[in-house]
GROMACS .gro file of C-alpha atoms in nm:
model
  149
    1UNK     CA    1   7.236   7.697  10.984
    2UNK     CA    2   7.212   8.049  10.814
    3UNK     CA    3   7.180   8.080  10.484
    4UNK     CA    4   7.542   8.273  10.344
    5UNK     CA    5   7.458   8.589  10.151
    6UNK     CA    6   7.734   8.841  10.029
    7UNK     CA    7   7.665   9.230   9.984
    8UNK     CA    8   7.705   9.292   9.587
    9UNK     CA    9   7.948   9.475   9.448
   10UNK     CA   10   7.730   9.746   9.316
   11UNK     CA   11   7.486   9.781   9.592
   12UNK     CA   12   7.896   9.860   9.813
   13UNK     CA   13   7.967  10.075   9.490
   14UNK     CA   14   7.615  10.306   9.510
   15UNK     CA   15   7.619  10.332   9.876
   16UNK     CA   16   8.003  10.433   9.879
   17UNK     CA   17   7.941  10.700   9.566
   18UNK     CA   18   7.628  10.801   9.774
   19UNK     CA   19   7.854  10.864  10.073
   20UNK     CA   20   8.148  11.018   9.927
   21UNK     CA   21   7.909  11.257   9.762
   22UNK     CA   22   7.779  11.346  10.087
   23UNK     CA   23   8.120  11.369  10.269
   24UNK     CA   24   8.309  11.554   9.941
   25UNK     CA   25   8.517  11.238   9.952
   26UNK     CA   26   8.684  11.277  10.306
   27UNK     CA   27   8.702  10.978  10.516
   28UNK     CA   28   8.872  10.902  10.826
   29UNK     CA   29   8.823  10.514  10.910
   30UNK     CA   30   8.655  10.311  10.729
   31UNK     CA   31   8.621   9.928  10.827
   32UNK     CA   32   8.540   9.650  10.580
   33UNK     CA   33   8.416   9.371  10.802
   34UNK     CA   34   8.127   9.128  10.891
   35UNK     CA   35   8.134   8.753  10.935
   36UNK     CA   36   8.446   8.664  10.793
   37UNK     CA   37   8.490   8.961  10.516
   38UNK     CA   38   8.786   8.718  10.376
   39UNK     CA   39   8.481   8.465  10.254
   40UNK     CA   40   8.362   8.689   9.991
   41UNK     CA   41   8.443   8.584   9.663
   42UNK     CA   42   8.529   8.965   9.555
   43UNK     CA   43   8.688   9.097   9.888
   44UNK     CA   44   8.938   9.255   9.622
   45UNK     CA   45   8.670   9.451   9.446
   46UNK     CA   46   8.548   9.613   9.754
   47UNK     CA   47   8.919   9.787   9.833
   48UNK     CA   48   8.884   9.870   9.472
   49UNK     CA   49   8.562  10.073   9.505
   50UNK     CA   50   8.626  10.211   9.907
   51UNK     CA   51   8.969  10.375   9.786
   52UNK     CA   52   8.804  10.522   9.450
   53UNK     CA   53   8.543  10.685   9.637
   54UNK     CA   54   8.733  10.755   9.928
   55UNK     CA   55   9.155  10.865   9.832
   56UNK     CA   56   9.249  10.958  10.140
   57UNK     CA   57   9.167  10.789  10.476
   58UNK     CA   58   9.252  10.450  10.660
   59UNK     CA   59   9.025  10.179  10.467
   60UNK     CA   60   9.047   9.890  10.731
   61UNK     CA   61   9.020   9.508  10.680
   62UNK     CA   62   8.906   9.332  11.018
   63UNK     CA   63   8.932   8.960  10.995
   64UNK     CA   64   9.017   8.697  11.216
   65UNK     CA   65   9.323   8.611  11.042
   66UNK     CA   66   9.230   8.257  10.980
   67UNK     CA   67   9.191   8.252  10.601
   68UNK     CA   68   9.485   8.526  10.540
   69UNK     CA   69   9.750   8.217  10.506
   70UNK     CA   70   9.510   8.078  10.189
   71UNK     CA   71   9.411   8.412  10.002
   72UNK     CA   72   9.616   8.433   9.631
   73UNK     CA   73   9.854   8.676   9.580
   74UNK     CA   74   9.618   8.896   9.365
   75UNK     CA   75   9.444   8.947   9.736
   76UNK     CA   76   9.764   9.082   9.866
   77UNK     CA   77   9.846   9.287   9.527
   78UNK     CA   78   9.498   9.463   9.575
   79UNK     CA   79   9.579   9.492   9.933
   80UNK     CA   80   9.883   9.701   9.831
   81UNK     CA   81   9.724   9.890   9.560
   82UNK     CA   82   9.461  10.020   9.721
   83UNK     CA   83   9.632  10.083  10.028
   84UNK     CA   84   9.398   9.899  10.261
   85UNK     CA   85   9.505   9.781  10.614
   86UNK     CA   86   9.488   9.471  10.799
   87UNK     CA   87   9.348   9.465  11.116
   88UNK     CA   88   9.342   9.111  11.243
   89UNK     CA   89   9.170   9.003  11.595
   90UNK     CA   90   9.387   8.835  11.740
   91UNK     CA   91   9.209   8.553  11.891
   92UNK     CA   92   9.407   8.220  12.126
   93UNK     CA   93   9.379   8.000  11.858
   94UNK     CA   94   9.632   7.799  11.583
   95UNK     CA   95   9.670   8.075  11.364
   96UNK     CA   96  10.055   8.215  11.309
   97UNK     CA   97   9.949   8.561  11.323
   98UNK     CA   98  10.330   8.653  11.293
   99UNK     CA   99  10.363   8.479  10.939
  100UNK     CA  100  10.089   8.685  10.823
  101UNK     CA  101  10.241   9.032  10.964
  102UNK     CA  102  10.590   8.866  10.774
  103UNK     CA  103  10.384   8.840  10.457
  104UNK     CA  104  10.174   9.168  10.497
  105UNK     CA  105  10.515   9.376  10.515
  106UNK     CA  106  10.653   9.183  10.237
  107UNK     CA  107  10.383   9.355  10.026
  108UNK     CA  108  10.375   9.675  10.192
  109UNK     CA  109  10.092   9.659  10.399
  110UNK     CA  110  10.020   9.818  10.713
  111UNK     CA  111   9.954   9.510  10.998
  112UNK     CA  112   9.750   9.628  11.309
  113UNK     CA  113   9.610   9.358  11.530
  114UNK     CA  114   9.236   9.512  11.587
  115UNK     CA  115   9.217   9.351  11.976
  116UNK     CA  116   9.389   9.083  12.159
  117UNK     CA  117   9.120   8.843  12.365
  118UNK     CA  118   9.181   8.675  12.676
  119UNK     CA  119   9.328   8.335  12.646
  120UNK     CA  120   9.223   8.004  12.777
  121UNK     CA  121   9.362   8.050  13.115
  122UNK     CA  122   9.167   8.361  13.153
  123UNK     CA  123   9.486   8.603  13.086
  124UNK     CA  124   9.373   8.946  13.020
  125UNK     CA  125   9.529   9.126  12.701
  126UNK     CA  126   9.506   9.466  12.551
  127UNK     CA  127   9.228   9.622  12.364
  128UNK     CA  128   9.368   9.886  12.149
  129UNK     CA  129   9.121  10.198  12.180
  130UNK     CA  130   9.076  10.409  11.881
  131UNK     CA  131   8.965  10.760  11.969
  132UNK     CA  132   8.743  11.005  11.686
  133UNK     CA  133   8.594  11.311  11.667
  134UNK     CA  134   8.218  11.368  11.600
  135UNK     CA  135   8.318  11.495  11.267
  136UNK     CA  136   8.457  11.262  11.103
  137UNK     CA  137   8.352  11.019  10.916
  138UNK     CA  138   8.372  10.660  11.072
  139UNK     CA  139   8.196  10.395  10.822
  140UNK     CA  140   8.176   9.968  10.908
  141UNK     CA  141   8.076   9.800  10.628
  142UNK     CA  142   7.935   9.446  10.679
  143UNK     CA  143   8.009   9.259  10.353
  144UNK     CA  144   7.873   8.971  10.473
  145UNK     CA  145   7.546   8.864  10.606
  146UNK     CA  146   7.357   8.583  10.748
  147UNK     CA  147   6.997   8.508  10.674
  148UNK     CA  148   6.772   8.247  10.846
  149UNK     CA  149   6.634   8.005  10.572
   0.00000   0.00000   0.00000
């Protein structure tokens, strides 16, 4: 197996300054995502630093949705705060994705399912399509990465 390896904080926090220098602090989309971005041990310190560089924009969380029903509330407080959205894949498997849209909009936060799969019988579902222009900027941030040992 892979050896787990997280993006630091401050290497997120340079690139992001770098970028919001560079853009005068507009952002369109921005998508926080890689592996399973819910793993990281400081998921709530990268909304932090995305919103501070970035005020205005959609700052996007894209997770399966399988670790949402175990994350404290001080995830879902930071979720809030810093106005990021949750973007869930939903995938056919035992996850009660409408329990964690209940407890999203409890706090205040926007729910978008990112995609809907096919299922095991082969059913096709929706992909949502997100259209941009060329000049905006679109950033996915992988906070998670996988190394061989």
């Amino acid at each position: 197996l892979a050896k787990e390896e997280f993006l630091s904080v401050e290497e997120f926090q340079r690139d992001c300054q770098r970028l919001s220098e560079l853009y005068h602090g507009n952002l369109e989309y921005m998508e926080l995502l890689g592996g399973e971005p819910l793993l990281h041990p400081d998921i709530t310190e990268f909304f932090r630093v995305a919103r501070t560089c970035f005020p205005k924009g959609t700052i996007a969380l894209i997770t399966n949705g399988i670790l949402m029903p175990q994350m404290e509330e001080k995830f879902w407080i930071a979720a809030k705060e810093y106005n990021i959205e949750f973007r869930p894949t939903h995938y056919p498997i035992k996850v009660d994705y409408n329990a964690i849209q209940k407890k999203a909009e409890k706090y205040g936060i926007v729910y978008r399912p990112f995609a809907m799969v096919t299922d095991e019988a082969g059913n096709k579902a929706e992909f949502e399509e997100e259209a941009s222009e060329f000049n905006k900027m679109i950033v996915s941030v992988e906070i998670i990465e996988f190394v061989e040992k």
